[in-house]
PDB file of C-alpha atoms in Angstrom:
ATOM      1  CA  ASN A   1      86.636 113.224   5.494  1.00 91.00           C
ATOM      2  CA  ALA A   2      83.924 115.607   4.278  1.00 94.00           C
ATOM      3  CA  GLY A   3      86.508 118.220   3.289  1.00 95.00           C
ATOM      4  CA  GLU A   4      86.511 121.975   3.682  1.00 96.00           C
ATOM      5  CA  ILE A   5      86.816 125.170   1.692  1.00 95.00           C
ATOM      6  CA  LYS A   6      90.205 126.814   2.240  1.00 95.00           C
ATOM      7  CA  GLU A   7      92.385 129.651   1.032  1.00 95.00           C
ATOM      8  CA  VAL A   8      95.481 128.005  -0.499  1.00 93.00           C
ATOM      9  CA  ASP A   9      98.601 129.658  -1.934  1.00 93.00           C
ATOM     10  CA  PHE A  10      99.538 127.892  -5.171  1.00 89.00           C
ATOM     11  CA  SER A  11     102.570 130.110  -5.893  1.00 91.00           C
ATOM     12  CA  LYS A  12     105.920 128.327  -6.218  1.00 89.00           C
ATOM     13  CA  THR A  13     107.527 130.567  -3.616  1.00 93.00           C
ATOM     14  CA  GLN A  14     104.537 130.477  -1.244  1.00 91.00           C
ATOM     15  CA  ASP A  15     104.591 134.295  -1.082  1.00 95.00           C
ATOM     16  CA  GLY A  16     100.821 134.756  -1.205  1.00 90.00           C
ATOM     17  CA  SER A  17     100.807 135.861  -4.845  1.00 92.00           C
ATOM     18  CA  SER A  18      98.513 133.066  -6.034  1.00 91.00           C
ATOM     19  CA  VAL A  19      95.955 132.465  -3.291  1.00 94.00           C
ATOM     20  CA  LYS A  20      92.779 130.694  -4.392  1.00 93.00           C
ATOM     21  CA  THR A  21      89.679 129.497  -2.598  1.00 95.00           C
ATOM     22  CA  VAL A  22      89.446 125.737  -3.109  1.00 95.00           C
ATOM     23  CA  PHE A  23      87.671 122.683  -1.764  1.00 96.00           C
ATOM     24  CA  GLN A  24      90.073 120.176  -0.215  1.00 96.00           C
ATOM     25  CA  ILE A  25      89.331 116.719   1.080  1.00 95.00           C
ATOM     26  CA  LEU A  26      91.399 114.128   2.920  1.00 95.00           C
ATOM     27  CA  ILE A  27      91.453 110.857   0.982  1.00 93.00           C
ATOM     28  CA  GLU A  28      92.872 107.463   1.823  1.00 93.00           C
ATOM     29  CA  LEU A  29      95.045 105.866  -0.844  1.00 91.00           C
ATOM     30  CA  PRO A  30      95.063 102.106  -1.537  1.00 90.00           C
ATOM     31  CA  ASN A  31      98.314 101.804   0.436  1.00 94.00           C
ATOM     32  CA  GLY A  32      96.560 103.191   3.542  1.00 93.00           C
ATOM     33  CA  LYS A  33      98.267 106.589   3.483  1.00 95.00           C
ATOM     34  CA  ASN A  34      96.189 109.776   3.682  1.00 95.00           C
ATOM     35  CA  LYS A  35      96.545 112.661   1.251  1.00 94.00           C
ATOM     36  CA  VAL A  36      94.965 116.096   0.982  1.00 94.00           C
ATOM     37  CA  TYR A  37      93.304 116.255  -2.440  1.00 94.00           C
ATOM     38  CA  THR A  38      91.919 119.270  -4.282  1.00 94.00           C
ATOM     39  CA  PRO A  39      89.323 117.825  -6.657  1.00 94.00           C
ATOM     40  CA  ASN A  40      88.800 119.589  -9.971  1.00 92.00           C
ATOM     41  CA  ALA A  41      85.331 120.582 -11.213  1.00 92.00           C
ATOM     42  CA  THR A  42      84.946 117.375 -13.248  1.00 91.00           C
ATOM     43  CA  THR A  43      85.624 115.237 -10.182  1.00 94.00           C
ATOM     44  CA  ARG A  44      83.348 117.316  -7.915  1.00 94.00           C
ATOM     45  CA  GLU A  45      80.539 117.005 -10.445  1.00 94.00           C
ATOM     46  CA  ALA A  46      80.955 113.221 -10.885  1.00 94.00           C
ATOM     47  CA  LEU A  47      81.118 112.517  -7.153  1.00 95.00           C
ATOM     48  CA  GLY A  48      78.250 114.904  -6.390  1.00 95.00           C
ATOM     49  CA  LYS A  49      76.062 113.342  -9.049  1.00 96.00           C
ATOM     50  CA  GLN A  50      76.588 109.868  -7.574  1.00 96.00           C
ATOM     51  CA  TRP A  51      76.732 110.624  -3.848  1.00 96.00           C
ATOM     52  CA  GLY A  52      74.902 113.956  -3.512  1.00 95.00           C
ATOM     53  CA  LYS A  53      76.055 117.512  -2.872  1.00 94.00           C
ATOM     54  CA  ASP A  54      76.500 117.023   0.892  1.00 96.00           C
ATOM     55  CA  THR A  55      80.119 115.901   1.173  1.00 95.00           C
ATOM     56  CA  ASN A  56      79.436 114.303   4.573  1.00 96.00           C
ATOM     57  CA  ALA A  57      77.763 111.538   2.526  1.00 95.00           C
ATOM     58  CA  TRP A  58      81.063 111.000   0.654  1.00 95.00           C
ATOM     59  CA  VAL A  59      82.894 109.719   3.748  1.00 94.00           C
ATOM     60  CA  ASP A  60      83.992 106.081   3.371  1.00 93.00           C
ATOM     61  CA  LYS A  61      82.929 105.958  -0.292  1.00 95.00           C
ATOM     62  CA  LYS A  62      85.346 104.638  -2.920  1.00 94.00           C
ATOM     63  CA  ALA A  63      86.396 106.181  -6.216  1.00 95.00           C
ATOM     64  CA  GLU A  64      88.838 105.185  -8.907  1.00 94.00           C
ATOM     65  CA  VAL A  65      91.438 107.277 -10.686  1.00 93.00           C
ATOM     66  CA  HIS A  66      91.051 108.048 -14.384  1.00 94.00           C
ATOM     67  CA  PHE A  67      93.113 110.289 -16.618  1.00 93.00           C
ATOM     68  CA  ILE A  68      91.311 112.290 -19.279  1.00 92.00           C
ATOM     69  CA  LYS A  69      92.807 114.385 -22.057  1.00 93.00           C
ATOM     70  CA  GLN A  70      92.156 118.115 -21.700  1.00 90.00           C
ATOM     71  CA  LEU A  71      93.471 121.287 -23.273  1.00 90.00           C
ATOM     72  CA  ALA A  72      95.429 123.486 -20.872  1.00 84.00           C
ATOM     73  CA  PHE A  73      97.578 126.421 -21.914  1.00 85.00           C
ATOM     74  CA  GLY A  74      97.345 125.329 -25.550  1.00 92.00           C
ATOM     75  CA  LYS A  75      98.571 121.792 -24.886  1.00 93.00           C
ATOM     76  CA  GLU A  76      96.716 118.532 -24.502  1.00 95.00           C
ATOM     77  CA  ILE A  77      97.514 117.087 -21.081  1.00 94.00           C
ATOM     78  CA  ASP A  78      96.362 114.174 -18.921  1.00 94.00           C
ATOM     79  CA  VAL A  79      94.154 115.397 -16.082  1.00 91.00           C
ATOM     80  CA  LEU A  80      93.441 113.226 -13.047  1.00 92.00           C
ATOM     81  CA  VAL A  81      89.750 112.787 -12.203  1.00 93.00           C
ATOM     82  CA  LEU A  82      88.064 110.523  -9.696  1.00 94.00           C
ATOM     83  CA  LYS A  83      84.977 108.564 -10.651  1.00 95.00           C
ATOM     84  CA  PRO A  84      82.763 106.903  -8.055  1.00 95.00           C
ATOM     85  CA  ILE A  85      82.772 103.133  -7.766  1.00 93.00           C
ATOM     86  CA  GLU A  86      79.155 102.017  -7.653  1.00 78.00           C
TER      87      GLU A  86
END
């Protein structure tokens, strides 16, 4: 779907101590299941550059999963990003 901006509690205990405003979108996985996905800034930028800033235009488009190395909390980790399939 085109997604929406929501207030989401990311705390482990779901006690409201780590509420953030995020963009979430419903995506369909290759196995046909749907999943709520919170795209990171790198993914939002890549998809927006290819498909435009209006997320309604993203509906039914396809993207592939890539993992990039990024520093987080002093450690290099793999971060999931989606890149549009042209």
